[in-house]
Coordinates of C-alpha atoms and ligand atoms in Angstrom, one line a residue:
Chain A
X1 CA -63.4 117.0 268.9
X2 CA -61.8 115.6 271.5
X3 CA -62.4 116.5 275.3
X4 CA -60.8 120.7 276.3
X5 CA -58.7 118.4 278.9
X6 CA -56.3 116.7 276.8
X7 CA -56.4 119.4 273.8
X8 CA -52.7 120.2 272.6
X9 CA -53.1 122.5 270.0
X10 CA -56.1 124.4 270.1
X11 CA -57.4 127.5 268.3
X12 CA -60.8 129.5 269.6
X13 CA -63.0 132.2 268.3
X14 CA -60.2 133.4 265.8
X15 CA -60.5 136.1 263.2
X16 CA -58.2 137.6 260.9
X17 CA -58.7 140.3 258.2
X18 CA -56.5 142.4 256.0
X19 CA -57.4 145.7 254.8
X20 CA -60.6 145.4 256.3
X21 CA -61.7 142.0 254.7
X22 CA -62.2 139.5 256.8
X23 CA -60.4 136.2 255.6
X24 CA -61.2 134.0 258.3
X25 CA -64.0 134.3 261.5
X26 CA -65.1 132.5 264.3
X27 CA -62.6 129.1 263.3
X28 CA -62.4 126.6 266.2
X29 CA -60.7 124.3 266.3
X30 CA -58.7 121.4 269.3
X31 CA -56.1 119.1 268.5
X32 CA -54.8 115.8 270.5
X33 CA -50.8 115.6 270.6
X34 CA -49.4 113.3 268.1
X35 CA -52.2 114.4 265.5
X36 CA -51.6 114.5 261.7
X37 CA -54.0 117.3 260.8
X38 CA -54.0 118.2 256.9
X39 CA -55.8 121.3 256.1
X40 CA -57.2 121.3 252.4
X41 CA -59.6 124.1 250.3
X42 CA -59.7 126.6 247.9
X43 CA -56.7 128.9 246.8
X44 CA -56.7 131.7 249.0
X45 CA -59.4 130.6 251.7
X46 CA -56.5 131.5 254.3
X47 CA -54.9 128.1 255.0
X48 CA -51.3 129.7 254.8
X49 CA -52.8 133.1 256.9
X50 CA -54.1 129.6 260.0
X51 CA -50.8 128.6 259.8
X52 CA -49.1 131.6 260.0
X53 CA -51.2 132.2 263.3
X54 CA -49.9 128.9 264.5
X55 CA -46.5 129.5 263.3
X56 CA -46.6 133.0 265.3
X57 CA -45.6 135.0 262.9
X58 CA -48.7 136.7 262.3
X59 CA -51.3 137.6 266.1
X60 CA -55.2 137.1 265.1
X61 CA -57.3 140.8 265.6
X62 CA -59.6 138.4 267.5
X63 CA -59.5 135.5 269.7
X64 CA -56.1 133.2 270.5
X65 CA -54.1 130.0 270.3
X66 CA -52.8 127.8 273.0
X67 CA -50.6 125.1 273.4
X68 CA -50.2 123.3 276.0
X69 CA -53.2 124.9 277.5
X70 CA -50.2 128.2 277.5
X71 CA -51.0 131.2 274.8
X72 CA -48.3 131.4 272.2
X73 CA -45.9 134.0 272.1
X74 CA -46.5 136.7 269.7
X75 CA -42.9 135.3 267.2
X76 CA -41.8 132.5 265.8
X77 CA -40.1 129.6 268.0
X78 CA -37.9 126.2 268.5
X79 CA -41.0 124.9 270.1
X80 CA -43.1 125.1 266.5
X81 CA -41.0 123.8 263.2
X82 CA -41.6 124.9 259.7
X83 CA -40.9 123.7 256.3
X84 CA -43.0 126.2 253.5
X85 CA -43.6 125.8 249.6
X86 CA -40.5 127.7 248.6
X87 CA -37.7 129.2 250.8
X88 CA -37.4 126.4 253.4
X89 CA -33.4 126.5 253.5
X90 CA -30.7 128.9 253.3
X91 CA -28.8 129.6 250.2
X92 CA -25.7 130.2 251.2
X93 CA -24.8 127.3 253.3
X94 CA -23.9 124.3 251.8
X95 CA -26.3 121.1 252.8
X96 CA -23.9 119.7 255.5
X97 CA -23.8 123.3 256.7
X98 CA -27.6 123.5 256.6
X99 CA -28.1 120.3 258.8
X100 CA -24.8 121.9 260.6
X101 CA -27.1 125.2 261.6
X102 CA -29.3 124.6 264.2
X103 CA -27.2 122.3 266.5
X104 CA -24.7 125.7 266.3
X105 CA -27.3 128.2 266.5
X106 CA -28.3 126.7 269.5
X107 CA -25.1 125.4 271.2
X108 CA -23.1 128.8 270.7
X109 CA -25.3 132.3 271.2
X110 CA -22.8 134.2 270.3
X111 CA -20.1 132.9 267.4
X112 CA -23.3 130.7 266.4
X113 CA -20.3 127.7 265.7
X114 CA -19.2 125.1 267.7
X115 CA -15.7 124.2 267.5
X116 CA -14.4 120.2 269.4
X117 CA -16.5 117.5 271.1
X118 CA -20.1 120.3 270.7
X119 CA -18.8 120.3 267.6
X120 CA -18.6 116.3 266.7
X121 CA -21.8 115.9 268.8
X122 CA -24.0 117.6 266.4
X123 CA -21.9 116.4 263.2
X124 CA -22.7 113.3 264.2
X125 CA -26.5 113.7 265.1
X126 CA -26.2 116.1 261.2
X127 CA -24.8 113.0 259.6
X128 CA -27.7 110.4 261.3
X129 CA -30.2 112.8 259.2
X130 CA -28.5 113.6 255.8
X131 CA -28.8 109.4 256.2
X132 CA -31.8 109.5 257.0
X133 CA -33.6 112.1 253.7
X134 CA -30.5 110.1 251.6
X135 CA -29.0 113.6 250.9
X136 CA -25.4 111.8 251.2
X137 CA -24.3 112.0 248.0
X138 CA -25.4 116.0 248.2
X139 CA -23.5 116.6 251.2
X140 CA -21.4 120.0 249.5
X141 CA -24.0 120.9 247.1
X142 CA -25.7 124.4 247.6
X143 CA -29.6 124.2 247.6
X144 CA -29.7 126.0 244.2
X145 CA -28.0 122.8 243.1
X146 CA -30.4 121.2 244.4
X147 CA -33.8 119.6 242.6
X148 CA -37.6 120.5 244.2
X149 CA -37.2 117.8 246.0
X150 CA -34.4 117.2 248.2
X151 CA -34.5 120.6 248.9
X152 CA -37.6 120.4 250.7
X153 CA -35.9 117.0 251.9
X154 CA -32.9 119.1 253.3
X155 CA -35.9 121.2 254.7
X156 CA -37.6 119.1 256.7
X157 CA -34.7 117.2 257.6
X158 CA -32.9 120.6 258.5
X159 CA -36.4 121.7 261.2
X160 CA -36.5 117.9 262.8
X161 CA -33.1 118.2 264.4
X162 CA -34.5 120.9 266.6
X163 CA -36.9 118.7 267.4
X164 CA -40.4 120.1 267.4
X165 CA -43.1 119.6 269.0
X166 CA -45.2 120.5 266.5
X167 CA -44.8 120.7 262.6
X168 CA -45.8 123.5 259.9
X169 CA -46.6 122.5 256.6
X170 CA -47.6 124.1 254.3
X171 CA -47.7 122.7 250.8
X172 CA -44.3 121.5 251.0
X173 CA -44.8 118.5 248.4
X174 CA -46.2 121.4 245.7
X175 CA -44.0 121.7 243.0
X176 CA -43.2 118.0 243.1
X177 CA -43.8 115.1 240.6
X178 CA -46.3 112.6 241.8
X179 CA -43.2 110.5 242.3
X180 CA -41.5 112.2 244.2
X181 CA -44.1 113.2 246.4
X182 CA -45.0 109.2 247.7
X183 CA -41.5 109.1 248.7
X184 CA -42.0 112.7 250.6
X185 CA -44.9 110.8 251.8
X186 CA -42.9 108.1 253.4
X187 CA -40.4 110.1 254.7
X188 CA -42.8 112.0 256.5
X189 CA -45.0 109.3 258.0
X190 CA -42.1 107.9 259.8
X191 CA -40.9 110.4 261.1
X192 CA -44.1 111.9 262.6
X193 CA -44.1 108.3 263.5
X194 CA -40.5 108.4 265.4
X195 CA -40.7 111.6 266.8
X196 CA -43.8 112.2 267.9
X197 CA -45.3 115.6 266.7
X198 CA -48.0 117.2 266.0
X199 CA -48.3 118.2 262.6
X200 CA -50.6 120.4 260.7
X201 CA -50.2 120.4 257.1
X202 CA -51.5 122.3 254.1
X203 CA -52.4 120.6 251.1
X204 CA -54.3 121.5 247.4
X205 CA -54.0 117.9 247.1
X206 CA -57.1 115.6 248.8
X207 CA -55.9 112.5 248.4
X208 CA -52.2 113.3 249.7
X209 CA -54.4 114.6 252.8
X210 CA -56.5 111.7 252.9
X211 CA -53.6 109.6 253.2
X212 CA -51.3 111.5 254.6
X213 CA -53.7 112.6 257.5
X214 CA -55.2 111.3 261.0
X215 CA -57.8 114.3 260.7
X216 CA -58.7 116.8 257.9
X217 CA -59.5 119.9 258.2
X218 CA -61.3 121.8 255.4
X219 CA -61.7 125.4 254.8
X220 CA -64.1 127.4 253.5
X221 CA -66.5 130.4 253.6
X222 CA -70.2 129.5 254.8
X223 CA -71.7 132.7 254.1
X224 CA -71.5 134.0 250.6
X225 CA -72.8 137.4 249.2
X226 CA -72.4 136.8 245.0
X227 CA -72.2 141.0 245.2
X228 CA -69.4 141.1 247.3
X229 CA -67.6 138.0 247.3
X230 CA -64.5 140.0 250.1
X231 CA -67.1 140.3 252.2
X232 CA -67.2 136.9 254.1
X233 CA -64.2 135.2 255.7
X234 CA -63.4 131.6 255.6
X235 CA -63.7 129.0 258.9
X236 CA -63.2 125.2 259.1
X237 CA -66.2 123.7 257.7
X238 CA -65.7 120.2 258.0
X239 CA -63.4 118.4 260.8
X240 CA -62.5 114.6 259.9
X241 CA -61.5 112.2 262.1
X242 CA -59.7 109.7 259.8
X243 CA -59.3 106.8 261.6
X244 CA -61.8 105.5 258.7
X245 CA -61.0 107.0 256.3
X246 CA -63.0 105.6 253.5
X247 CA -66.0 107.0 256.0
X248 CA -64.9 109.9 255.8
X249 CA -64.6 110.6 252.4
X250 CA -68.4 109.5 252.1
X251 CA -68.7 112.0 254.5
X252 CA -68.1 114.6 252.3
X253 CA -70.2 116.1 249.8
X254 CA -68.9 114.5 245.9
X255 CA -68.4 118.4 245.4
X256 CA -65.3 119.2 247.0
X257 CA -63.5 116.2 246.4
X258 CA -63.9 117.0 243.5
X259 CA -62.5 121.0 243.1
X260 CA -59.6 119.4 245.1
X261 CA -58.8 116.3 243.6
X262 CA -58.5 117.6 240.0
X263 CA -56.0 120.7 241.9
X264 CA -53.2 117.4 243.3
X265 CA -52.3 117.2 240.1
X266 CA -51.0 121.1 238.8
X267 CA -47.9 122.4 240.0
X268 CA -48.3 124.8 242.7
X269 CA -45.6 127.2 242.2
Chain B
X1 CA -32.6 130.0 214.3
X2 CA -33.7 133.4 216.0
X3 CA -31.2 135.6 216.5
X4 CA -31.5 135.7 220.4
X5 CA -30.9 131.9 220.1
X6 CA -27.2 132.5 218.8
X7 CA -24.5 132.3 221.1
X8 CA -21.0 133.7 219.6
X9 CA -18.3 130.7 219.8
X10 CA -15.2 131.4 222.3
X11 CA -13.2 133.2 219.5
X12 CA -16.1 135.1 218.0
X13 CA -16.7 136.2 221.5
X14 CA -13.3 137.2 222.1
X15 CA -12.9 139.1 218.2
X16 CA -16.1 140.8 218.4
X17 CA -15.5 142.0 221.7
X18 CA -12.3 143.6 220.5
X19 CA -13.5 145.4 217.9
X20 CA -15.3 148.5 219.5
X21 CA -11.7 149.1 220.7
X22 CA -9.9 148.4 217.9
X23 CA -12.3 150.9 215.4
X24 CA -11.5 153.9 217.8
X25 CA -7.7 152.8 217.4
X26 CA -7.9 152.9 214.0
X27 CA -10.5 155.9 213.6
X28 CA -8.4 157.8 215.8
X29 CA -4.9 156.6 214.3
X30 CA -6.3 158.5 210.8
X31 CA -7.9 161.5 212.3
X32 CA -4.4 161.8 214.0
X33 CA -2.3 161.1 211.1
X34 CA -4.4 163.4 208.6
X35 CA -4.0 166.6 211.8
X36 CA 0.3 165.9 211.7
X37 CA 0.7 166.0 208.4
X38 CA -1.6 169.5 207.8
X39 CA 0.3 170.7 211.0
X40 CA 3.6 169.0 212.4
X41 CA 3.1 171.0 215.4
X42 CA -0.3 170.1 215.9
X43 CA -1.7 169.7 220.1
X44 CA -4.7 168.4 219.3
X45 CA -4.5 164.6 218.4
X46 CA -0.9 163.6 219.2
X47 CA 0.4 160.6 217.8
X48 CA 0.7 157.3 219.7
X49 CA 4.5 157.2 219.6
X50 CA 3.7 160.2 220.8
X51 CA 1.9 159.4 223.7
X52 CA 3.6 156.5 224.6
X53 CA 7.1 158.2 224.8
X54 CA 5.5 161.0 227.0
X55 CA 3.7 158.3 228.9
X56 CA 7.7 156.5 229.5
X57 CA 8.6 159.7 230.5
X58 CA 5.8 160.3 233.2
X59 CA 6.0 156.9 234.1
X60 CA 10.2 155.7 233.9
X61 CA 12.1 159.1 234.3
X62 CA 13.0 161.7 237.3
X63 CA 10.9 164.7 236.9
X64 CA 13.8 167.6 236.4
X65 CA 11.5 170.1 239.4
X66 CA 10.7 167.4 241.9
X67 CA 13.0 164.7 241.3
X68 CA 9.9 162.4 241.2
X69 CA 8.5 159.3 238.6
X70 CA 5.0 161.6 238.4
X71 CA 2.9 159.0 237.0
X72 CA 3.2 156.3 240.0
X73 CA 3.6 159.5 242.2
X74 CA 0.1 160.2 241.0
X75 CA -1.5 156.9 241.4
X76 CA -0.7 156.2 244.3
X77 CA -1.7 159.4 245.0
X78 CA -5.1 158.7 243.4
X79 CA -6.2 155.1 244.8
X80 CA -4.9 155.5 248.4
X81 CA -7.5 158.3 248.1
X82 CA -10.2 156.3 246.3
X83 CA -9.3 153.5 248.7
X84 CA -9.4 155.0 251.9
X85 CA -13.0 156.7 250.9
X86 CA -14.4 153.8 249.7
X87 CA -13.6 151.5 252.4
X88 CA -15.4 153.8 254.9
X89 CA -18.0 153.9 252.6
X90 CA -18.0 150.1 252.7
X91 CA -17.7 150.0 256.5
X92 CA -20.8 152.0 257.2
X93 CA -23.0 150.9 254.3
X94 CA -22.5 147.4 256.6
X95 CA -23.2 148.4 259.1
X96 CA -26.3 150.7 258.3
X97 CA -27.7 149.2 255.5
X98 CA -28.1 145.5 257.8
X99 CA -28.8 147.8 260.5
X100 CA -32.0 149.2 258.7
X101 CA -32.3 146.8 256.5
X102 CA -32.9 143.9 259.2
X103 CA -34.4 146.2 262.3
X104 CA -37.7 147.6 262.1
X105 CA -36.3 150.4 264.0
X106 CA -32.9 150.8 263.0
X107 CA -35.7 151.6 259.8
X108 CA -37.7 153.9 261.3
X109 CA -34.8 155.8 262.9
X110 CA -32.1 156.2 259.4
X111 CA -33.8 155.1 256.6
X112 CA -35.7 158.8 255.9
X113 CA -32.6 160.1 256.7
X114 CA -30.3 158.3 254.5
X115 CA -33.3 159.0 251.6
X116 CA -32.9 162.6 252.6
X117 CA -28.9 162.8 252.8
X118 CA -28.7 160.5 248.8
X119 CA -30.7 163.3 247.6
X120 CA -27.6 166.0 248.1
X121 CA -25.7 166.9 244.9
X122 CA -22.0 165.5 246.8
X123 CA -20.4 168.3 244.7
X124 CA -21.8 171.0 246.0
X125 CA -20.6 169.2 249.9
X126 CA -17.4 169.7 248.3
X127 CA -16.8 173.8 249.4
X128 CA -18.3 172.9 253.2
X129 CA -15.5 170.0 253.5
X130 CA -12.9 172.6 252.3
X131 CA -14.0 174.5 254.7
X132 CA -14.6 172.2 257.6
X133 CA -11.4 169.4 256.5
X134 CA -9.3 172.4 255.1
X135 CA -7.6 171.0 251.5
X136 CA -5.9 168.4 252.6
X137 CA -6.4 164.4 252.1
X138 CA -9.7 164.3 255.1
X139 CA -12.1 166.7 252.2
X140 CA -11.1 164.4 249.4
X141 CA -11.9 161.4 250.7
X142 CA -14.8 162.7 252.7
X143 CA -16.3 163.8 249.3
X144 CA -15.8 160.3 247.9
X145 CA -17.6 159.4 251.3
X146 CA -20.2 161.1 250.8
X147 CA -20.8 160.9 247.0
X148 CA -20.4 157.2 247.5
X149 CA -21.7 155.6 251.0
X150 CA -25.7 157.0 250.6
X151 CA -26.4 154.9 247.8
X152 CA -24.4 152.3 249.1
X153 CA -26.2 152.1 251.9
X154 CA -29.5 152.1 250.3
X155 CA -28.8 149.8 247.9
X156 CA -27.7 147.2 251.1
X157 CA -30.6 147.8 253.3
X158 CA -32.6 146.8 249.7
X159 CA -31.4 143.6 249.4
X160 CA -31.3 143.0 253.8
X161 CA -35.1 143.6 253.1
X162 CA -35.1 141.6 250.1
X163 CA -34.3 137.8 251.7
X164 CA -37.7 135.9 251.7
X165 CA -38.8 136.1 254.7
X166 CA -38.9 132.9 255.4
X167 CA -35.6 132.7 255.7
X168 CA -36.4 135.1 258.3
X169 CA -39.3 133.1 260.1
X170 CA -37.0 129.8 259.3
X171 CA -34.4 130.5 261.2
X172 CA -36.2 132.1 264.2
X173 CA -38.0 128.2 264.6
X174 CA -34.4 127.0 264.9
X175 CA -34.1 129.3 268.0
X176 CA -32.3 131.8 265.9
X177 CA -31.9 134.9 268.4
X178 CA -31.9 138.2 266.5
X179 CA -27.7 138.4 267.2
X180 CA -27.9 134.6 265.2
X181 CA -29.9 135.7 262.7
X182 CA -27.7 138.9 261.8
X183 CA -24.7 136.8 261.9
X184 CA -25.5 134.0 260.2
X185 CA -28.1 134.4 257.6
X186 CA -27.9 138.0 257.1
X187 CA -24.2 139.2 257.4
X188 CA -23.2 136.5 254.4
X189 CA -25.9 136.4 252.1
X190 CA -25.5 140.6 252.9
X191 CA -21.2 140.1 251.1
X192 CA -21.7 139.5 247.1
X193 CA -23.9 142.5 247.4
X194 CA -21.7 144.2 249.7
X195 CA -19.2 143.6 246.4
X196 CA -21.5 144.7 244.0
X197 CA -22.3 147.7 245.7
X198 CA -18.3 148.7 245.6
X199 CA -18.1 148.3 242.4
X200 CA -21.0 150.8 241.3
X201 CA -19.5 153.3 244.0
X202 CA -16.6 153.0 242.1
X203 CA -18.2 154.4 239.4
X204 CA -19.2 158.1 241.0
X205 CA -16.0 157.8 243.6
X206 CA -13.8 157.9 240.4
X207 CA -15.8 161.6 239.6
X208 CA -16.0 163.1 243.0
X209 CA -12.2 162.1 243.1
X210 CA -10.7 163.5 239.9
X211 CA -13.1 166.5 240.6
X212 CA -11.8 167.2 244.2
X213 CA -8.0 166.3 242.9
X214 CA -8.7 169.2 240.1
X215 CA -9.7 171.4 242.4
X216 CA -7.3 171.6 245.3
X217 CA -4.3 169.1 244.8
X218 CA -0.7 168.5 244.9
X219 CA 0.1 165.4 242.8
X220 CA -3.4 163.1 242.0
X221 CA -4.1 161.9 238.2
X222 CA -6.7 164.6 238.5
X223 CA -4.7 167.1 239.6
X224 CA -2.2 166.3 236.8
X225 CA -4.7 166.7 233.9
X226 CA -6.4 169.5 235.0
X227 CA -2.7 170.8 235.4
X228 CA -1.2 170.5 231.7
X229 CA -5.2 170.9 230.1
X230 CA -3.7 174.8 230.4
X231 CA -0.4 173.5 228.0
X232 CA -3.0 172.0 225.9
X233 CA -1.1 168.7 226.6
X234 CA -2.9 166.1 224.7
X235 CA -0.1 163.7 224.6
X236 CA -0.1 163.4 229.2
X237 CA -4.1 163.4 229.5
X238 CA -4.9 160.9 226.9
X239 CA -2.3 158.5 228.2
X240 CA -3.7 159.6 231.9
X241 CA -7.2 158.6 230.6
X242 CA -6.9 155.7 229.6
X243 CA -4.3 154.5 232.4
X244 CA -7.1 155.7 234.7
X245 CA -10.0 153.6 232.5
X246 CA -7.5 150.5 232.5
X247 CA -6.5 150.4 236.6
X248 CA -11.1 150.9 236.8
X249 CA -11.3 148.5 234.8
X250 CA -9.2 145.7 236.2
X251 CA -10.7 146.4 239.8
X252 CA -14.0 146.2 238.5
X253 CA -12.9 143.0 237.1
X254 CA -11.5 141.6 239.9
X255 CA -14.0 142.2 242.2
X256 CA -16.3 140.2 239.9
X257 CA -13.8 137.5 240.1
X258 CA -13.8 137.8 244.2
X259 CA -17.7 137.6 243.9
X260 CA -17.4 134.2 241.9
X261 CA -14.5 132.7 243.8
X262 CA -15.9 133.2 247.4
X263 CA -19.1 133.8 247.0
X264 CA -20.0 131.1 244.9
X265 CA -23.7 130.0 246.0
X266 CA -24.3 133.6 244.7
X267 CA -23.7 133.1 240.7
X268 CA -25.4 129.9 240.9
X269 CA -28.2 131.4 238.9
X270 CA -28.4 133.9 235.7
X271 CA -25.5 135.6 233.9
X272 CA -24.0 138.7 235.7
X273 CA -21.9 141.1 233.9
Ligands
ATP1 N1 -50.4 140.6 254.2 C1 -51.6 140.5 253.3 N2 -52.2 141.2 253.2 C2 -53.5 141.5 252.7 N3 -54.1 140.2 252.4 C3 -53.6 139.7 252.5 C4 -52.2 139.4 252.7 N4 -51.8 138.0 252.6 C5 -53.1 137.6 252.4 N5 -53.7 137.8 252.2 C6 -55.4 137.6 252.0 O1 -55.9 136.8 252.4 C7 -56.4 135.2 252.0 C8 -55.8 134.3 252.6 O2 -54.7 134.2 251.5 P1 -53.2 132.5 251.8 O3 -52.1 132.6 251.3 O4 -53.7 132.2 253.6 O5 -54.4 131.9 251.3 P2 -54.7 130.5 250.9 O6 -55.9 129.5 251.1 O7 -53.2 130.1 251.6 O8 -54.1 130.7 249.5 P3 -53.5 128.9 248.4 O9 -53.9 127.8 249.1 O10 -53.0 130.1 247.3 O11 -51.9 129.0 249.4 C9 -56.0 136.0 250.3 O12 -57.0 136.4 249.6 C10 -54.7 137.2 250.4 O13 -55.4 138.2 249.2
MG2 MG1 -51.0 129.3 250.9

């Protein structure tokens, strides 16, 4: 764990329960600026819930989340970008219009449309991103006309145009085949390095988690009640820096590796 | 190959589509011919030529008493009421539908009221409208609005609610305000649903229009049908019903086409009627 003074994103004593069933309990986390944090754990253990907390889409019943030492807003804001598994782009806008939208929102409070020099400026940035995510040939297509991988590239491009300090990814490549997934890994790693963001990425693919992360968090239940499985919530059971990735892999019990690595190839739709 | 996987060719589809119309026409012609052979003065099932002639007179010859070409007079009066009523309903449903579907406060404030209001059988409101608004245009247009707006509002509110939550969150992470999201995310995705709502509304709008015209009017398609009913003038009624059906059908097709042309993104997946 890093020292308290330089922690960038911090979770302190988080508790979340739905309908009286605890989902997350006593979650503590402290992450440095620029980290690439991958999050793994069994299905239904609360990874997406944790991401929604970081996003500000939900607030925990107990505990707090701090960014740069300040409590985060109780609603999403441009500081924290997000890419979900699905529905992360706007279906009524073409690729090009989706990429222009961030600038239009930022530069025009009433119409959310840009004209003249401001528009040309926005178009330059959009054009650059369009090339970077490799969608130049699909500029005028609607999301429904794109493959899954192209849609996710668009979603990532659109999010990064806002230059968020924190990027949250919830199984962004879950529905993609291994080849496309490898391309996406290259893309996201490059973008992460060049933008200097702090990334949190949920994945079911443990290899992906090791390959991309500088740090890996494993969510699991520490207490089990065989008669009432929903009685206890999950927490962070392993928190491993991956500077020496092989060492970290060795530190994990083989059981975890097995349960997760077979899920890596299934398509989590 | 399974029946569910067999698709008719274009010509076959056209032929199949026309078949029920042809069958209906043939049955009618045979029945009418049989009755007329029995009694040439029969009024119940007039021959096609009689109806065509009556329709021609209604459309192209001036009425002896008023000097109007009745078909066009009636059509213009009815379409004016229908169009205005539906335009008001569409406007209301767009604003109130977004208000309810987009804002939790709007939902808390208006959703129960609209749900309750939509349960009023509109025809029961007609006497109230006649008393309050008089027997003129306002009460007829009012009936169409009362009859169509609540359901259109509910359908649009539901459409707004079913926009994936992820899209709303994503827009917020791009820094958008509620106003900007309403303008750039919600509104554009509501247009095709509005057209669908209008197409649904058209069906009941016609019912309420004809009812209102039947009860109190001096011109209009519904008025004419119920007026000539007294003389058993089937040669006027049947062509009028066919004419109304044709107008309603064409409006529906036109709206469907408009939606496909103007909102291509909404029609990229799946078949729609
Ligand atoms: N809005 C909600 N109301 C009630 N229960 C919920 C709600 N959202 C999530 N849950 C429950 O919380 C638990 C954690 O859900 P979450 O989506 O965070 O899991 P996850 O770790 O992301 O799973 P997966 O890997 O399958 O995506 C699940 O048991 C789910 O049933
Ligand atoms: Mg999840």
